[in-house]
Amino acid sequence: QTGLAGRGYDGTLRVLVPPATVSGRFLGATGALLAGLVAVTLVLERLLP
């Protein structure tokens, strides 16, 4: 932006932004991992005094 301002550019700069996608597999795997960690934590909490 500094370079454009130095050249006297005062308009808008248009760029192409790739669309963001959500992976269902990634969300499912993340949820399963978090649920597993919670389950292990609860089991270990009961087993260890």
mmCIF file of C-alpha atoms in Angstrom:
data_model
loop_
_atom_site.group_PDB
_atom_site.id
_atom_site.type_symbol
_atom_site.label_atom_id
_atom_site.label_comp_id
_atom_site.label_asym_id
_atom_site.label_seq_id
_atom_site.Cartn_x
_atom_site.Cartn_y
_atom_site.Cartn_z
ATOM 1 C CA GLN A 1 0.000 0.000 0.000
ATOM 2 C CA THR A 2 2.854 2.368 0.725
ATOM 3 C CA GLY A 3 4.273 1.797 -2.734
ATOM 4 C CA LEU A 4 0.914 2.500 -4.363
ATOM 5 C CA ALA A 5 0.458 5.660 -2.285
ATOM 6 C CA GLY A 6 3.929 6.801 -3.320
ATOM 7 C CA ARG A 7 2.884 6.463 -6.959
ATOM 8 C CA GLY A 8 -0.244 8.564 -6.391
ATOM 9 C CA TYR A 9 -2.744 5.698 -6.476
ATOM 10 C CA ASP A 10 -5.897 6.720 -4.616
ATOM 11 C CA GLY A 11 -8.454 4.185 -5.874
ATOM 12 C CA THR A 12 -9.443 0.789 -4.666
ATOM 13 C CA LEU A 13 -7.317 -2.262 -5.198
ATOM 14 C CA ARG A 14 -9.375 -5.247 -6.311
ATOM 15 C CA VAL A 15 -8.104 -8.716 -5.448
ATOM 16 C CA LEU A 16 -9.504 -12.198 -5.922
ATOM 17 C CA VAL A 17 -10.249 -13.933 -2.640
ATOM 18 C CA PRO A 18 -10.660 -17.715 -2.820
ATOM 19 C CA PRO A 19 -13.880 -18.950 -1.220
ATOM 20 C CA ALA A 20 -13.494 -20.506 2.211
ATOM 21 C CA THR A 21 -14.664 -24.107 2.420
ATOM 22 C CA VAL A 22 -15.560 -26.166 5.466
ATOM 23 C CA SER A 23 -14.513 -29.810 5.506
ATOM 24 C CA GLY A 24 -17.070 -32.053 7.155
ATOM 25 C CA ARG A 25 -14.477 -34.788 7.637
ATOM 26 C CA PHE A 26 -12.152 -32.384 9.451
ATOM 27 C CA LEU A 27 -14.933 -31.120 11.723
ATOM 28 C CA GLY A 28 -16.023 -34.687 12.496
ATOM 29 C CA ALA A 29 -12.469 -35.813 13.254
ATOM 30 C CA THR A 30 -11.893 -32.791 15.486
ATOM 31 C CA GLY A 31 -15.117 -33.427 17.376
ATOM 32 C CA ALA A 32 -14.243 -37.106 17.822
ATOM 33 C CA LEU A 33 -10.769 -36.222 19.081
ATOM 34 C CA LEU A 34 -12.146 -33.730 21.608
ATOM 35 C CA ALA A 35 -14.804 -36.204 22.779
ATOM 36 C CA GLY A 36 -12.098 -38.850 23.194
ATOM 37 C CA LEU A 37 -9.949 -36.526 25.253
ATOM 38 C CA VAL A 38 -12.875 -35.675 27.500
ATOM 39 C CA ALA A 39 -13.698 -39.378 27.933
ATOM 40 C CA VAL A 40 -10.094 -40.286 28.788
ATOM 41 C CA THR A 41 -9.903 -37.402 31.251
ATOM 42 C CA LEU A 42 -13.102 -38.481 33.009
ATOM 43 C CA VAL A 43 -11.997 -42.132 33.193
ATOM 44 C CA LEU A 44 -8.553 -41.246 34.549
ATOM 45 C CA GLU A 45 -10.108 -38.860 37.054
ATOM 46 C CA ARG A 46 -12.165 -41.718 38.534
ATOM 47 C CA LEU A 47 -9.321 -44.251 38.501
ATOM 48 C CA LEU A 48 -6.637 -42.090 40.076
ATOM 49 C CA PRO A 49 -7.205 -40.922 43.663
#
